Short mmCIF file of C-alpha atoms in Angstrom, two decimals:
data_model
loop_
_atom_site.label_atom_id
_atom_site.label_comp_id
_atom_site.label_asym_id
_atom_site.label_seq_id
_atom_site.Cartn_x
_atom_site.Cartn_y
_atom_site.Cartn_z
CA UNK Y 1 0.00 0.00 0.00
CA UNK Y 2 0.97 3.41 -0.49
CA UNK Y 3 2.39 5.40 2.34
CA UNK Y 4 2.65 9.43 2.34
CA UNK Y 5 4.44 11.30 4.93
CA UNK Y 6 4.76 14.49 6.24
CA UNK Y 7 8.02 15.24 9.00
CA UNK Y 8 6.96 18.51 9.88
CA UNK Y 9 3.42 18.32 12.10
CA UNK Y 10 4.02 22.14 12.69
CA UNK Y 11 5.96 24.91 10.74
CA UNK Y 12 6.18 28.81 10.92
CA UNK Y 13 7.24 31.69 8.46
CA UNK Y 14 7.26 34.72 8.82
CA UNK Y 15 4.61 36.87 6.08
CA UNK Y 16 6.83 38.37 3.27
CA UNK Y 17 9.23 35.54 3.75
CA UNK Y 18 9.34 31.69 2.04
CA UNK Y 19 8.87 28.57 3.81
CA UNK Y 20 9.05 24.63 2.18
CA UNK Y 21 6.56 22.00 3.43
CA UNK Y 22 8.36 18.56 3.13
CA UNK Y 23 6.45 15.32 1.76
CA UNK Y 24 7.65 11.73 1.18
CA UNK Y 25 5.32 8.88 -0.47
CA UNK Y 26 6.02 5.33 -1.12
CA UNK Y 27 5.24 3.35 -3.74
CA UNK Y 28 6.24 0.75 -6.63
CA UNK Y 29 4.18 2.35 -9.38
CA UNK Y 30 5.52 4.64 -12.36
CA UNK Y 31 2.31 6.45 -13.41
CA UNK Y 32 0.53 8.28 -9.93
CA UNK Y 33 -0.72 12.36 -9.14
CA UNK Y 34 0.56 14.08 -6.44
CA UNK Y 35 -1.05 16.63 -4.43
CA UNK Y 36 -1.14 19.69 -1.89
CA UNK Y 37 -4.22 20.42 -0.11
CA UNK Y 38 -4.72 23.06 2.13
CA UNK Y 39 -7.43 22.73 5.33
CA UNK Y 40 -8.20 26.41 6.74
CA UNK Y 41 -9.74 26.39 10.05
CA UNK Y 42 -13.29 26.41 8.09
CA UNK Y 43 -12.35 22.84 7.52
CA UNK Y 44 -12.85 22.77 3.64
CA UNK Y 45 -10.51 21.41 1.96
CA UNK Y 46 -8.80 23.21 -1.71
CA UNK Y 47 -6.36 22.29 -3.71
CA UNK Y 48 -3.12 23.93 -3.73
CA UNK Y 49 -1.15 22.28 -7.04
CA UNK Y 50 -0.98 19.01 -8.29
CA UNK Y 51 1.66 17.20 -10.58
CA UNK Y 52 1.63 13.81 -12.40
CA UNK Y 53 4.28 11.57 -12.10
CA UNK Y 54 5.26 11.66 -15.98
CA UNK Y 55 6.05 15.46 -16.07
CA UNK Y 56 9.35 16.30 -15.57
CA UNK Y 57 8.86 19.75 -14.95
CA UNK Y 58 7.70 21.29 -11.54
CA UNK Y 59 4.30 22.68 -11.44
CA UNK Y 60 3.55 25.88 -10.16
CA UNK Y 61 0.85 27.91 -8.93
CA UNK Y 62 1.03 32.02 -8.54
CA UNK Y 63 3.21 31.68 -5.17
CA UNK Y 64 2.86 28.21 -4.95
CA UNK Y 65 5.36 25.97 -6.61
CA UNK Y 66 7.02 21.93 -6.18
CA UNK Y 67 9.90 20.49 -6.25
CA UNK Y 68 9.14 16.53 -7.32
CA UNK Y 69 11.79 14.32 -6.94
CA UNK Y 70 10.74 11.20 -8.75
CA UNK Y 71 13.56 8.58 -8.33
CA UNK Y 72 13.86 9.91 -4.49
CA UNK Y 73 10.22 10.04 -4.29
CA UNK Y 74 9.83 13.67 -2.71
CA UNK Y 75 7.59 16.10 -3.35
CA UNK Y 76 8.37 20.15 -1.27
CA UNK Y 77 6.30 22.63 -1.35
CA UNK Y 78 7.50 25.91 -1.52
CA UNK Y 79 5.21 29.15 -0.94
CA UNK Y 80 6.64 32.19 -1.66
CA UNK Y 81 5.47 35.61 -0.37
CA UNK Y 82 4.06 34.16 2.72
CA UNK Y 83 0.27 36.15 3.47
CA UNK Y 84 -1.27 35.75 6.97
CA UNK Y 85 -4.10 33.69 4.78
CA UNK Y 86 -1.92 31.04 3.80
CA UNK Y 87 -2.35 29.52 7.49
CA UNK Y 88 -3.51 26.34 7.64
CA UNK Y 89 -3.49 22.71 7.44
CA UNK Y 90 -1.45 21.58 4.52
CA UNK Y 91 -1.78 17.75 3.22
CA UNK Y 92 0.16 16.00 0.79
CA UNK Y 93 -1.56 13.25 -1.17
CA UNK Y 94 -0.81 10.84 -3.54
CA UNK Y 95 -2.98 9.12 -5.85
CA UNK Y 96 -3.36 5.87 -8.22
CA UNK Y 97 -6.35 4.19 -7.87
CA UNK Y 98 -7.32 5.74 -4.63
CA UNK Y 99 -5.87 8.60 -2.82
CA UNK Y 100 -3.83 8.70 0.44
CA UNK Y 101 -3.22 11.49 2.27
CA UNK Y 102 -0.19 12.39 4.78
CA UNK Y 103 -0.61 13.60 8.34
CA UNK Y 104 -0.52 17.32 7.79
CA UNK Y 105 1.52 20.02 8.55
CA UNK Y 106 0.04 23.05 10.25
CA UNK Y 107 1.85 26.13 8.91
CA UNK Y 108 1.41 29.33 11.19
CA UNK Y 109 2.66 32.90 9.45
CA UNK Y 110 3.78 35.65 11.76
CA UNK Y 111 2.48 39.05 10.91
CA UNK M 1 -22.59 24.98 -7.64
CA UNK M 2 -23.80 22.36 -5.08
CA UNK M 3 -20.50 20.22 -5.90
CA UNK M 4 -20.21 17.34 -3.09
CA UNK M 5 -23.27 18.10 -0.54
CA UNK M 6 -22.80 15.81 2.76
CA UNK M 7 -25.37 15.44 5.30
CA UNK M 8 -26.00 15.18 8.43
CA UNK M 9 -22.92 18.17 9.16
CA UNK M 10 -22.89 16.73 13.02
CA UNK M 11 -24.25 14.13 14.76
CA UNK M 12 -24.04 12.71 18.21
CA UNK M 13 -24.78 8.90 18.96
CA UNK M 14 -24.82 6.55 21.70
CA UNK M 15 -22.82 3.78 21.55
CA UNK M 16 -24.22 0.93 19.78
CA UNK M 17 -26.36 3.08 17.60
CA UNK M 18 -26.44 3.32 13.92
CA UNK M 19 -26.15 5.86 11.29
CA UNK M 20 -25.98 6.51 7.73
CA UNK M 21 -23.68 9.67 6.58
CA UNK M 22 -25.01 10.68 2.69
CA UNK M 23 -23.11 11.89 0.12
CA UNK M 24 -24.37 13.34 -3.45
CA UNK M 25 -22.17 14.94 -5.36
CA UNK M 26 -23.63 16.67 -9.20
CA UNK M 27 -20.94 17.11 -11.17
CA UNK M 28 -21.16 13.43 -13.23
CA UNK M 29 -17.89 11.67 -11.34
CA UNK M 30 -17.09 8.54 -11.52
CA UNK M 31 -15.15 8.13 -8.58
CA UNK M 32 -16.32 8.56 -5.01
CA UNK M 33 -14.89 8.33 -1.68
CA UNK M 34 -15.03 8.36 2.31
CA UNK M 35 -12.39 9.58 4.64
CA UNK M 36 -12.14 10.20 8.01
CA UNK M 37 -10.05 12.89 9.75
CA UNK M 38 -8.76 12.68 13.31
CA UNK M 39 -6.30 15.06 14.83
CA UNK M 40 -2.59 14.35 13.80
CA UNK M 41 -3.41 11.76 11.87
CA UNK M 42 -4.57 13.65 8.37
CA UNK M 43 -7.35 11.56 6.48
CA UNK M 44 -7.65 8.27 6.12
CA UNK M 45 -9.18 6.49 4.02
CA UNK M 46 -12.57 4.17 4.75
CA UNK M 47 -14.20 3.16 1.41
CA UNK M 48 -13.94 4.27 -2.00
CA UNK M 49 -16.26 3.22 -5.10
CA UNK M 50 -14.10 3.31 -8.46
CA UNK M 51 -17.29 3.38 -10.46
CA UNK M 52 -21.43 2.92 -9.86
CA UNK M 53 -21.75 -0.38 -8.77
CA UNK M 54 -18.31 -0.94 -7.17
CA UNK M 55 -17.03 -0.65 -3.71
CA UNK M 56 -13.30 -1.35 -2.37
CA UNK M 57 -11.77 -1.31 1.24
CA UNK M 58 -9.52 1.53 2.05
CA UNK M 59 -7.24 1.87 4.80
CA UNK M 60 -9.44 2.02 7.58
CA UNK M 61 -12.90 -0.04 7.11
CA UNK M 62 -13.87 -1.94 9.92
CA UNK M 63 -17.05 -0.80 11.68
CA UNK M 64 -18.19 0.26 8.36
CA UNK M 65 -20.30 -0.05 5.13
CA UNK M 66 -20.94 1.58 2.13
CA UNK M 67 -23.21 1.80 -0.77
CA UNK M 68 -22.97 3.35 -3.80
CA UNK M 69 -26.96 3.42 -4.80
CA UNK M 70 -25.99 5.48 -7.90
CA UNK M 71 -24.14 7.58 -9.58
CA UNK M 72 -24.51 10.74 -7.41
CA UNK M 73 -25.06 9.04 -4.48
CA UNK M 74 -22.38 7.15 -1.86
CA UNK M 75 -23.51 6.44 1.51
CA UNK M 76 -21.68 5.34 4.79
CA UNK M 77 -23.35 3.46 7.45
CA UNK M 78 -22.31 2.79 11.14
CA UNK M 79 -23.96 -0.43 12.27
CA UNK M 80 -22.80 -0.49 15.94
CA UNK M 81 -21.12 2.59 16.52
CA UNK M 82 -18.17 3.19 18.98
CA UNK M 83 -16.41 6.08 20.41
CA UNK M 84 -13.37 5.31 18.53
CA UNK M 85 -15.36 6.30 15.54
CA UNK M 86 -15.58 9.94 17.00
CA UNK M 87 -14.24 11.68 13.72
CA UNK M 88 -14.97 14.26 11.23
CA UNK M 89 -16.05 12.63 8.39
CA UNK M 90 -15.27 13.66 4.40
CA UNK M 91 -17.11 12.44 1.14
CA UNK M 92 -15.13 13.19 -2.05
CA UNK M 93 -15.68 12.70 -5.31
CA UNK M 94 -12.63 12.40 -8.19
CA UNK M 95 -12.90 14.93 -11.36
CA UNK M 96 -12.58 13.89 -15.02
CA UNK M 97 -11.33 15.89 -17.80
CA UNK M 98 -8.66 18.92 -17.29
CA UNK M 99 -9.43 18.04 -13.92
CA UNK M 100 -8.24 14.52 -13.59
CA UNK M 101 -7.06 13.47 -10.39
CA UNK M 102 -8.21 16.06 -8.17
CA UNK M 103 -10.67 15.23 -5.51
CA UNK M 104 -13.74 17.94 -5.00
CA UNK M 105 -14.84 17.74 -1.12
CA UNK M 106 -17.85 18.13 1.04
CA UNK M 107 -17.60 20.19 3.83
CA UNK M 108 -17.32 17.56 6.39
CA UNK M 109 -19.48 15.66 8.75
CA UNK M 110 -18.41 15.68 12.70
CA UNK M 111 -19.79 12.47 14.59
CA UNK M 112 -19.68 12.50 18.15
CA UNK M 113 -19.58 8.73 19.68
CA UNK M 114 -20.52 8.56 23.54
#
């Protein structure tokens, strides 16, 4: 089964500044997504970015960007410009035929 | 845009009781799914249904069932319910087209065991 995990169960960064959310997965399959979700305290859940496995490039999103690492199977992410919004729950997922999710890191930004 | 609509949004049982948590969702997917989300833990998978018709185990499915009546509609029952089962519950459904992969989700459901 796949596994997805997250070191970090809290992080802060200060607002202007640039912090990277760390995510490891495991798995024995070539063709797979991979996700960032963010959980505000409202408890909805929205997607950040997502890359596929077969892209070679790193996706990015406004201030949002990844840094996939197939062959070490690691996948950062890296927000840039830190706003006191971006607090929240952040989840890493992977998916194939279903989707598994990591244990979160809560990210706190410091006025 | 009613998207994934989950209901009941909180619920408080007795142990031993039962309960069905609905999910619709109206945007035509395929793929639906259940997940429960417990503090430090993230969300976990229960059930998912690949297709109408289907239904597979996910990572956490004992004390559960699911049905996927039709398209639009995937419910979760709790037959006997416990207080380890005192979660928020999420119903998801997986996109098709430019949106492939990406999971839409309801806004939650939090069941209180005593």
């Amino acid at each position: 089964a796949q596994t997805v995990t997250q070191s970090q169960p809290e992080m802060s960064v200060q607002e202007a500044e640039t912090v990277t959310l760390s995510c490891t997965y495991d798995t024995s399959e070539s063709d797979y997504y991979l996700f960032w979700y963010k959980q505000p305290p409202s408890r909805q859940m929205i997607l950040v970015i997502r890359q596929e496995a077969y892209k070679q490039q790193n996706a990015t999103e406004n201030r949002f960007s990844v840094n996939f690492q197939k062959a070490a199977k690691s996948f950062s992410l890296k927000i840039s410009d830190s706003q006191l919004g971006d607090a929240a729950m952040y989840f890493c997922a992977y998916r194939s035929l279903d989707m598994r999710f990591g244990a979160g890191t809560r990210l706190t930004v410091k006025p | 845009n009613a998207g994934v609509t989950q209901t009941p949004k909180f619920q408080v049982l007795k142990t031993g009781q039962s309960m069905t948590l609905q999910c619709a969702q109206d945007m035509n997917h395929n793929s639906m799914y259940w997940y429960r989300q417990d503090p430090g833990m993230g969300l976990r998978l229960i059930y998912y249904s690949a297709s109408e018709g289907t239904t597979d185990k996910g990572e956490v499915p004992n004390g559960y069932n699911v049905s996927r009546l039709n398209k639009r509609e995937f419910s979760l029952r709790l037959e006997s319910a416990a207080p380890s089962q005192t979660s928020v519950y999420f119903c998801a459904s997986r996109g098709t087209g430019t949106n492939t992969g990406e999971l839409f989700f309801g806004e939650g459901s939090r069941l209180t065991v005593l």
